[in-house]
Amino acid sequence: MPKILPLSENGRYHEKAFRLRQQQRSCGSLFPAFCFGVGIFGVLFAVFALIRGRPVYVFKCGNTEDTLRSRHLGGATVKYLGWPGGLIQQTGGLEVDPGGEIRHKVLGIVGIQTGFGSSDRRKALRATWLPADPEGLIRLEQATGLAFRFVIGQTKDVQKMTELEKEIEQYKDFMLIDIEEEYHKLPYKTLAFFKAAYALFDADFYVKADDDIYLRPDRLATLLAKERPSPRTYIGCMKKGPVITDPKMKWYEPLGYLLGGEYFYHAYGPIYALSAEVVAGLAVARNDSFRMFSNEDVTIGSWMLAMNVNHEDNREICDSRCKPTSIAVWDIPKCSGLCNPAGRMRELHKIDMCSKSPTLPPDE
């Protein structure tokens, strides 16, 4: 037999039941409206995403910057934590894991080493084989798979930094690296370049080039695109020679006693390329773990011996005159680059064999 509640309690019971039914009806009427609102929001979000497209990341790591992407293409900022921390995206103060999308994929990144006193050389390059505007650089990258940037450090000279900033804003073709720009610190600058380039670019090859050589980007791309038996490759115009131990002579090596009478097999400094696996090894190593010799090309060569790389000798990147197969032309062995580079660069560009010959030589 059901329990009979007192009248007062029975009234309260029916009142609670009535309120519960009212709440259920209210929720039932609001739920479709809520679902409709969620649906509208989803549609608007999808339309916005399609219009906005995939975000373009600014390639900026600490005081290192790829100015083409940061100042021409725009986008979110990126913070470089260093190794083994790696890269994170920083958007509006929030650090977000980019899922490996930060490093720009290319066949090769060519870092053209330059200095504050070399504006005439940069003008000559932009007037000859290197595009002088951001759109031209992008088209060259699309055609060859190669990204080109002038690589420069910093100075405490305010006037020089101001002049550099004006040039950056005009051309946007620099990679700014976090190191003091000094000629006697070239080995340190080269290491800083490889580390910064590896952080910014997902490349098959990382190319160090000087700003006083005449280069054929199309032929360089053909060289780098070849299949190779080893993932650890060091491409250059290889040489050996006597160690200079006389302080009065050019190319004096203070640490010559560690080297003996003759240098080991290594590439000339004006241009050489390291494969991705080699540069990855440099990127994760501590700076103070590297032996630094006086000369940059010798320093890099010593690291390559320690890393057990495959030395690939290519004489087409050290031609003294333009030929149907020339990749890089400079006045070897008279100068470590072109003698009087600003003038010679323009002279070579007027020669059809240098600037207009086909990428591949005609079949004989």
PDB file of C-alpha atoms in Angstrom, residues 95-340:
ATOM      1  CA  GLU A  95      53.939  29.146 -26.673  1.00  0.00           C
ATOM      2  CA  VAL A  96      52.450  26.560 -29.021  1.00  0.00           C
ATOM      3  CA  ASP A  97      54.091  23.451 -30.425  1.00  0.00           C
ATOM      4  CA  PRO A  98      54.025  24.017 -34.209  1.00  0.00           C
ATOM      5  CA  GLY A  99      54.215  20.321 -35.011  1.00  0.00           C
ATOM      6  CA  GLY A 100      57.314  20.706 -37.151  1.00  0.00           C
ATOM      7  CA  GLU A 101      55.767  23.288 -39.495  1.00  0.00           C
ATOM      8  CA  ILE A 102      58.146  26.136 -38.653  1.00  0.00           C
ATOM      9  CA  ARG A 103      61.182  25.031 -40.686  1.00  0.00           C
ATOM     10  CA  HIS A 104      60.684  26.030 -44.302  1.00  0.00           C
ATOM     11  CA  LYS A 105      61.234  23.115 -46.701  1.00  0.00           C
ATOM     12  CA  VAL A 106      63.695  23.733 -49.553  1.00  0.00           C
ATOM     13  CA  LEU A 107      66.253  21.801 -51.562  1.00  0.00           C
ATOM     14  CA  GLY A 108      68.979  24.093 -50.271  1.00  0.00           C
ATOM     15  CA  ILE A 109      69.526  27.285 -48.320  1.00  0.00           C
ATOM     16  CA  VAL A 110      72.431  29.358 -49.649  1.00  0.00           C
ATOM     17  CA  GLY A 111      73.871  31.710 -47.056  1.00  0.00           C
ATOM     18  CA  ILE A 112      75.854  34.441 -48.802  1.00  0.00           C
ATOM     19  CA  GLN A 113      78.339  35.605 -46.191  1.00  0.00           C
ATOM     20  CA  THR A 114      78.657  39.384 -46.209  1.00  0.00           C
ATOM     21  CA  GLY A 115      79.811  42.238 -43.997  1.00  0.00           C
ATOM     22  CA  PHE A 116      79.073  45.854 -43.183  1.00  0.00           C
ATOM     23  CA  GLY A 117      81.701  47.094 -45.616  1.00  0.00           C
ATOM     24  CA  SER A 118      80.434  45.006 -48.536  1.00  0.00           C
ATOM     25  CA  SER A 119      77.397  46.943 -49.732  1.00  0.00           C
ATOM     26  CA  ASP A 120      79.008  47.385 -53.169  1.00  0.00           C
ATOM     27  CA  ARG A 121      79.315  43.611 -53.513  1.00  0.00           C
ATOM     28  CA  ARG A 122      75.679  43.112 -52.567  1.00  0.00           C
ATOM     29  CA  LYS A 123      74.660  45.710 -55.156  1.00  0.00           C
ATOM     30  CA  ALA A 124      76.696  43.859 -57.777  1.00  0.00           C
ATOM     31  CA  LEU A 125      75.068  40.533 -56.918  1.00  0.00           C
ATOM     32  CA  ARG A 126      71.573  42.040 -57.055  1.00  0.00           C
ATOM     33  CA  ALA A 127      72.431  43.579 -60.420  1.00  0.00           C
ATOM     34  CA  THR A 128      73.608  40.261 -61.870  1.00  0.00           C
ATOM     35  CA  TRP A 129      72.701  36.697 -60.848  1.00  0.00           C
ATOM     36  CA  LEU A 130      70.684  37.389 -57.664  1.00  0.00           C
ATOM     37  CA  PRO A 131      67.170  38.926 -57.810  1.00  0.00           C
ATOM     38  CA  ALA A 132      66.918  42.397 -56.295  1.00  0.00           C
ATOM     39  CA  ASP A 133      63.358  42.143 -54.946  1.00  0.00           C
ATOM     40  CA  PRO A 134      61.502  39.757 -52.612  1.00  0.00           C
ATOM     41  CA  GLU A 135      59.168  38.511 -55.336  1.00  0.00           C
ATOM     42  CA  GLY A 136      62.177  37.672 -57.493  1.00  0.00           C
ATOM     43  CA  LEU A 137      63.753  35.705 -54.648  1.00  0.00           C
ATOM     44  CA  ILE A 138      60.533  33.765 -54.173  1.00  0.00           C
ATOM     45  CA  ARG A 139      60.310  32.995 -57.901  1.00  0.00           C
ATOM     46  CA  LEU A 140      63.938  31.836 -57.907  1.00  0.00           C
ATOM     47  CA  GLU A 141      63.210  29.577 -54.942  1.00  0.00           C
ATOM     48  CA  GLN A 142      60.176  28.129 -56.696  1.00  0.00           C
ATOM     49  CA  ALA A 143      62.177  27.510 -59.878  1.00  0.00           C
ATOM     50  CA  THR A 144      65.280  25.975 -58.289  1.00  0.00           C
ATOM     51  CA  GLY A 145      64.317  24.907 -54.780  1.00  0.00           C
ATOM     52  CA  LEU A 146      67.066  27.167 -53.424  1.00  0.00           C
ATOM     53  CA  ALA A 147      66.573  29.975 -50.914  1.00  0.00           C
ATOM     54  CA  PHE A 148      69.188  32.743 -50.960  1.00  0.00           C
ATOM     55  CA  ARG A 149      69.961  35.089 -48.066  1.00  0.00           C
ATOM     56  CA  PHE A 150      72.785  37.483 -47.247  1.00  0.00           C
ATOM     57  CA  VAL A 151      74.150  36.431 -43.850  1.00  0.00           C
ATOM     58  CA  ILE A 152      75.387  39.128 -41.507  1.00  0.00           C
ATOM     59  CA  GLY A 153      75.979  39.554 -37.788  1.00  0.00           C
ATOM     60  CA  GLN A 154      75.748  42.599 -35.565  1.00  0.00           C
ATOM     61  CA  THR A 155      77.919  45.539 -34.598  1.00  0.00           C
ATOM     62  CA  LYS A 156      77.938  48.123 -31.831  1.00  0.00           C
ATOM     63  CA  ASP A 157      78.349  50.851 -34.457  1.00  0.00           C
ATOM     64  CA  VAL A 158      74.936  52.543 -34.467  1.00  0.00           C
ATOM     65  CA  GLN A 159      75.433  54.175 -37.859  1.00  0.00           C
ATOM     66  CA  LYS A 160      76.309  50.873 -39.534  1.00  0.00           C
ATOM     67  CA  MET A 161      73.301  49.159 -37.985  1.00  0.00           C
ATOM     68  CA  THR A 162      71.058  52.019 -39.135  1.00  0.00           C
ATOM     69  CA  GLU A 163      72.351  51.750 -42.702  1.00  0.00           C
ATOM     70  CA  LEU A 164      71.887  47.988 -42.625  1.00  0.00           C
ATOM     71  CA  GLU A 165      68.308  48.383 -41.400  1.00  0.00           C
ATOM     72  CA  LYS A 166      67.522  50.645 -44.364  1.00  0.00           C
ATOM     73  CA  GLU A 167      68.956  48.068 -46.760  1.00  0.00           C
ATOM     74  CA  ILE A 168      66.969  45.293 -45.087  1.00  0.00           C
ATOM     75  CA  GLU A 169      63.726  47.221 -45.417  1.00  0.00           C
ATOM     76  CA  GLN A 170      64.418  47.827 -49.096  1.00  0.00           C
ATOM     77  CA  TYR A 171      65.464  44.320 -50.162  1.00  0.00           C
ATOM     78  CA  LYS A 172      64.439  41.951 -47.338  1.00  0.00           C
ATOM     79  CA  ASP A 173      67.043  39.401 -48.435  1.00  0.00           C
ATOM     80  CA  PHE A 174      69.048  38.992 -45.219  1.00  0.00           C
ATOM     81  CA  MET A 175      69.472  36.355 -42.557  1.00  0.00           C
ATOM     82  CA  LEU A 176      70.480  38.184 -39.400  1.00  0.00           C
ATOM     83  CA  ILE A 177      72.468  36.033 -36.992  1.00  0.00           C
ATOM     84  CA  ASP A 178      73.289  36.582 -33.353  1.00  0.00           C
ATOM     85  CA  ILE A 179      77.045  37.126 -33.488  1.00  0.00           C
ATOM     86  CA  GLU A 180      79.402  40.087 -33.593  1.00  0.00           C
ATOM     87  CA  GLU A 181      80.491  40.736 -37.173  1.00  0.00           C
ATOM     88  CA  GLU A 182      84.295  40.538 -37.244  1.00  0.00           C
ATOM     89  CA  TYR A 183      86.552  39.104 -39.956  1.00  0.00           C
ATOM     90  CA  HIS A 184      88.790  37.218 -37.531  1.00  0.00           C
ATOM     91  CA  LYS A 185      85.703  35.448 -36.160  1.00  0.00           C
ATOM     92  CA  LEU A 186      84.684  33.843 -39.454  1.00  0.00           C
ATOM     93  CA  PRO A 187      84.756  30.272 -38.053  1.00  0.00           C
ATOM     94  CA  TYR A 188      82.344  31.355 -35.308  1.00  0.00           C
ATOM     95  CA  LYS A 189      80.119  33.157 -37.804  1.00  0.00           C
ATOM     96  CA  THR A 190      80.044  30.114 -40.071  1.00  0.00           C
ATOM     97  CA  LEU A 191      78.986  27.868 -37.208  1.00  0.00           C
ATOM     98  CA  ALA A 192      76.327  30.397 -36.176  1.00  0.00           C
ATOM     99  CA  PHE A 193      75.044  30.445 -39.752  1.00  0.00           C
ATOM    100  CA  PHE A 194      74.702  26.667 -39.980  1.00  0.00           C
ATOM    101  CA  LYS A 195      72.902  26.497 -36.641  1.00  0.00           C
ATOM    102  CA  ALA A 196      70.527  29.327 -37.531  1.00  0.00           C
ATOM    103  CA  ALA A 197      69.906  27.986 -41.035  1.00  0.00           C
ATOM    104  CA  TYR A 198      69.105  24.541 -39.644  1.00  0.00           C
ATOM    105  CA  ALA A 199      66.627  26.072 -37.198  1.00  0.00           C
ATOM    106  CA  LEU A 200      64.916  28.107 -39.919  1.00  0.00           C
ATOM    107  CA  PHE A 201      65.055  25.791 -42.939  1.00  0.00           C
ATOM    108  CA  ASP A 202      64.361  22.115 -43.504  1.00  0.00           C
ATOM    109  CA  ALA A 203      66.846  21.746 -46.355  1.00  0.00           C
ATOM    110  CA  ASP A 204      68.569  18.838 -48.038  1.00  0.00           C
ATOM    111  CA  PHE A 205      71.744  20.942 -48.237  1.00  0.00           C
ATOM    112  CA  TYR A 206      73.097  23.998 -46.459  1.00  0.00           C
ATOM    113  CA  VAL A 207      75.431  26.041 -48.648  1.00  0.00           C
ATOM    114  CA  LYS A 208      77.978  28.556 -47.444  1.00  0.00           C
ATOM    115  CA  ALA A 209      78.944  31.037 -50.171  1.00  0.00           C
ATOM    116  CA  ASP A 210      80.934  34.257 -50.184  1.00  0.00           C
ATOM    117  CA  ASP A 211      79.652  37.513 -51.669  1.00  0.00           C
ATOM    118  CA  ASP A 212      82.486  37.713 -54.210  1.00  0.00           C
ATOM    119  CA  ILE A 213      81.709  34.767 -56.502  1.00  0.00           C
ATOM    120  CA  TYR A 214      79.622  34.532 -59.671  1.00  0.00           C
ATOM    121  CA  LEU A 215      77.055  31.778 -59.242  1.00  0.00           C
ATOM    122  CA  ARG A 216      74.631  29.889 -61.463  1.00  0.00           C
ATOM    123  CA  PRO A 217      71.720  28.963 -59.155  1.00  0.00           C
ATOM    124  CA  ASP A 218      70.165  26.609 -61.716  1.00  0.00           C
ATOM    125  CA  ARG A 219      73.324  24.512 -61.981  1.00  0.00           C
ATOM    126  CA  LEU A 220      73.864  24.531 -58.230  1.00  0.00           C
ATOM    127  CA  ALA A 221      70.344  23.139 -57.803  1.00  0.00           C
ATOM    128  CA  THR A 222      71.097  20.407 -60.339  1.00  0.00           C
ATOM    129  CA  LEU A 223      74.225  19.455 -58.395  1.00  0.00           C
ATOM    130  CA  LEU A 224      72.452  19.316 -55.036  1.00  0.00           C
ATOM    131  CA  ALA A 225      69.502  17.326 -56.406  1.00  0.00           C
ATOM    132  CA  LYS A 226      71.647  14.357 -57.430  1.00  0.00           C
ATOM    133  CA  GLU A 227      71.252  11.090 -55.552  1.00  0.00           C
ATOM    134  CA  ARG A 228      74.162  10.195 -53.297  1.00  0.00           C
ATOM    135  CA  PRO A 229      75.203   7.012 -51.516  1.00  0.00           C
ATOM    136  CA  SER A 230      75.833   8.729 -48.181  1.00  0.00           C
ATOM    137  CA  PRO A 231      73.502  11.022 -46.194  1.00  0.00           C
ATOM    138  CA  ARG A 232      76.588  12.714 -44.735  1.00  0.00           C
ATOM    139  CA  THR A 233      78.055  14.665 -47.636  1.00  0.00           C
ATOM    140  CA  TYR A 234      80.532  17.538 -47.868  1.00  0.00           C
ATOM    141  CA  ILE A 235      80.607  19.072 -51.372  1.00  0.00           C
ATOM    142  CA  GLY A 236      83.359  21.449 -52.361  1.00  0.00           C
ATOM    143  CA  CYS A 237      86.379  22.186 -54.468  1.00  0.00           C
ATOM    144  CA  MET A 238      88.812  20.142 -52.394  1.00  0.00           C
ATOM    145  CA  LYS A 239      92.457  20.961 -51.738  1.00  0.00           C
ATOM    146  CA  LYS A 240      95.488  20.235 -49.607  1.00  0.00           C
ATOM    147  CA  GLY A 241      98.474  22.432 -48.918  1.00  0.00           C
ATOM    148  CA  PRO A 242     101.226  23.480 -46.521  1.00  0.00           C
ATOM    149  CA  VAL A 243     100.331  24.804 -43.082  1.00  0.00           C
ATOM    150  CA  ILE A 244     101.437  28.438 -42.723  1.00  0.00           C
ATOM    151  CA  THR A 245     103.257  28.852 -39.412  1.00  0.00           C
ATOM    152  CA  ASP A 246     104.997  32.169 -40.113  1.00  0.00           C
ATOM    153  CA  PRO A 247     103.094  34.996 -38.325  1.00  0.00           C
ATOM    154  CA  LYS A 248     104.181  37.460 -41.022  1.00  0.00           C
ATOM    155  CA  MET A 249     102.468  35.547 -43.818  1.00  0.00           C
ATOM    156  CA  LYS A 250      98.856  35.561 -44.955  1.00  0.00           C
ATOM    157  CA  TRP A 251      96.770  32.604 -43.735  1.00  0.00           C
ATOM    158  CA  TYR A 252      98.986  32.209 -40.670  1.00  0.00           C
ATOM    159  CA  GLU A 253      97.723  29.419 -38.433  1.00  0.00           C
ATOM    160  CA  PRO A 254      98.602  29.861 -34.718  1.00  0.00           C
ATOM    161  CA  LEU A 255      97.547  26.264 -34.037  1.00  0.00           C
ATOM    162  CA  GLY A 256      99.744  24.904 -36.800  1.00  0.00           C
ATOM    163  CA  TYR A 257     101.549  22.632 -34.355  1.00  0.00           C
ATOM    164  CA  LEU A 258      98.342  20.576 -34.123  1.00  0.00           C
ATOM    165  CA  LEU A 259      98.193  20.098 -37.874  1.00  0.00           C
ATOM    166  CA  GLY A 260     101.695  19.121 -38.894  1.00  0.00           C
ATOM    167  CA  GLY A 261     103.288  20.266 -42.125  1.00  0.00           C
ATOM    168  CA  GLU A 262     100.309  19.834 -44.468  1.00  0.00           C
ATOM    169  CA  TYR A 263      96.604  20.544 -44.259  1.00  0.00           C
ATOM    170  CA  PHE A 264      94.160  17.684 -44.526  1.00  0.00           C
ATOM    171  CA  TYR A 265      91.735  17.347 -47.445  1.00  0.00           C
ATOM    172  CA  HIS A 266      89.155  20.151 -47.253  1.00  0.00           C
ATOM    173  CA  ALA A 267      87.126  22.499 -49.456  1.00  0.00           C
ATOM    174  CA  TYR A 268      88.061  25.990 -50.546  1.00  0.00           C
ATOM    175  CA  GLY A 269      86.193  28.596 -48.527  1.00  0.00           C
ATOM    176  CA  PRO A 270      84.299  30.638 -51.180  1.00  0.00           C
ATOM    177  CA  ILE A 271      81.591  27.977 -51.568  1.00  0.00           C
ATOM    178  CA  TYR A 272      80.823  24.523 -50.183  1.00  0.00           C
ATOM    179  CA  ALA A 273      77.736  22.552 -49.150  1.00  0.00           C
ATOM    180  CA  LEU A 274      76.888  20.303 -46.215  1.00  0.00           C
ATOM    181  CA  SER A 275      74.046  17.801 -46.242  1.00  0.00           C
ATOM    182  CA  ALA A 276      71.213  17.960 -43.722  1.00  0.00           C
ATOM    183  CA  GLU A 277      72.512  15.132 -41.545  1.00  0.00           C
ATOM    184  CA  VAL A 278      75.896  16.831 -41.226  1.00  0.00           C
ATOM    185  CA  VAL A 279      74.391  20.187 -40.244  1.00  0.00           C
ATOM    186  CA  ALA A 280      72.040  18.460 -37.805  1.00  0.00           C
ATOM    187  CA  GLY A 281      75.134  17.179 -36.023  1.00  0.00           C
ATOM    188  CA  LEU A 282      76.591  20.682 -35.857  1.00  0.00           C
ATOM    189  CA  ALA A 283      73.294  22.115 -34.623  1.00  0.00           C
ATOM    190  CA  VAL A 284      73.039  19.904 -31.544  1.00  0.00           C
ATOM    191  CA  ALA A 285      76.667  20.224 -30.443  1.00  0.00           C
ATOM    192  CA  ARG A 286      77.819  22.761 -27.888  1.00  0.00           C
ATOM    193  CA  ASN A 287      79.768  25.691 -29.329  1.00  0.00           C
ATOM    194  CA  ASP A 288      82.700  25.138 -26.996  1.00  0.00           C
ATOM    195  CA  SER A 289      83.046  21.538 -28.189  1.00  0.00           C
ATOM    196  CA  PHE A 290      84.406  22.651 -31.584  1.00  0.00           C
ATOM    197  CA  ARG A 291      88.067  23.253 -32.346  1.00  0.00           C
ATOM    198  CA  MET A 292      88.389  26.687 -33.958  1.00  0.00           C
ATOM    199  CA  PHE A 293      91.356  27.270 -36.236  1.00  0.00           C
ATOM    200  CA  SER A 294      92.300  30.660 -37.619  1.00  0.00           C
ATOM    201  CA  ASN A 295      90.995  29.927 -41.115  1.00  0.00           C
ATOM    202  CA  GLU A 296      87.318  29.147 -41.628  1.00  0.00           C
ATOM    203  CA  ASP A 297      87.748  26.598 -44.433  1.00  0.00           C
ATOM    204  CA  VAL A 298      90.297  24.634 -42.392  1.00  0.00           C
ATOM    205  CA  THR A 299      88.030  24.760 -39.354  1.00  0.00           C
ATOM    206  CA  ILE A 300      85.073  23.315 -41.259  1.00  0.00           C
ATOM    207  CA  GLY A 301      87.335  20.706 -42.851  1.00  0.00           C
ATOM    208  CA  SER A 302      88.519  19.526 -39.444  1.00  0.00           C
ATOM    209  CA  TRP A 303      84.933  19.057 -38.273  1.00  0.00           C
ATOM    210  CA  MET A 304      84.157  17.062 -41.400  1.00  0.00           C
ATOM    211  CA  LEU A 305      87.010  14.670 -40.628  1.00  0.00           C
ATOM    212  CA  ALA A 306      85.614  14.111 -37.150  1.00  0.00           C
ATOM    213  CA  MET A 307      82.094  13.516 -38.487  1.00  0.00           C
ATOM    214  CA  ASN A 308      83.165  10.864 -41.002  1.00  0.00           C
ATOM    215  CA  VAL A 309      81.498  12.504 -43.989  1.00  0.00           C
ATOM    216  CA  ASN A 310      81.832  11.705 -47.665  1.00  0.00           C
ATOM    217  CA  HIS A 311      84.097  14.285 -49.342  1.00  0.00           C
ATOM    218  CA  GLU A 312      82.719  15.107 -52.796  1.00  0.00           C
ATOM    219  CA  ASP A 313      85.219  17.022 -54.909  1.00  0.00           C
ATOM    220  CA  ASN A 314      83.630  19.162 -57.625  1.00  0.00           C
ATOM    221  CA  ARG A 315      85.830  21.427 -59.733  1.00  0.00           C
ATOM    222  CA  GLU A 316      82.832  23.117 -61.375  1.00  0.00           C
ATOM    223  CA  ILE A 317      82.270  25.246 -58.284  1.00  0.00           C
ATOM    224  CA  CYS A 318      85.750  26.763 -58.539  1.00  0.00           C
ATOM    225  CA  ASP A 319      86.078  27.635 -62.227  1.00  0.00           C
ATOM    226  CA  SER A 320      88.308  30.575 -63.094  1.00  0.00           C
ATOM    227  CA  ARG A 321      86.258  31.321 -66.229  1.00  0.00           C
ATOM    228  CA  CYS A 322      82.747  30.624 -67.428  1.00  0.00           C
ATOM    229  CA  LYS A 323      82.235  27.292 -69.168  1.00  0.00           C
ATOM    230  CA  PRO A 324      79.109  25.333 -70.182  1.00  0.00           C
ATOM    231  CA  THR A 325      79.259  23.419 -66.889  1.00  0.00           C
ATOM    232  CA  SER A 326      80.456  26.156 -64.510  1.00  0.00           C
ATOM    233  CA  ILE A 327      78.520  26.443 -61.261  1.00  0.00           C
ATOM    234  CA  ALA A 328      80.617  29.059 -59.463  1.00  0.00           C
ATOM    235  CA  VAL A 329      83.271  31.277 -61.019  1.00  0.00           C
ATOM    236  CA  TRP A 330      86.005  33.102 -59.154  1.00  0.00           C
ATOM    237  CA  ASP A 331      89.640  34.043 -59.688  1.00  0.00           C
ATOM    238  CA  ILE A 332      91.260  30.918 -58.288  1.00  0.00           C
ATOM    239  CA  PRO A 333      94.085  30.786 -57.230  1.00  0.00           C
ATOM    240  CA  LYS A 334      94.915  34.482 -57.575  1.00  0.00           C
ATOM    241  CA  CYS A 335      92.157  35.602 -55.193  1.00  0.00           C
ATOM    242  CA  SER A 336      89.918  33.817 -52.701  1.00  0.00           C
ATOM    243  CA  GLY A 337      86.924  34.964 -54.714  1.00  0.00           C
ATOM    244  CA  LEU A 338      86.728  37.422 -57.583  1.00  0.00           C
ATOM    245  CA  CYS A 339      89.458  40.042 -57.685  1.00  0.00           C
ATOM    246  CA  ASN A 340      87.692  43.421 -57.625  1.00  0.00           C
TER     247      ASN A 340
END
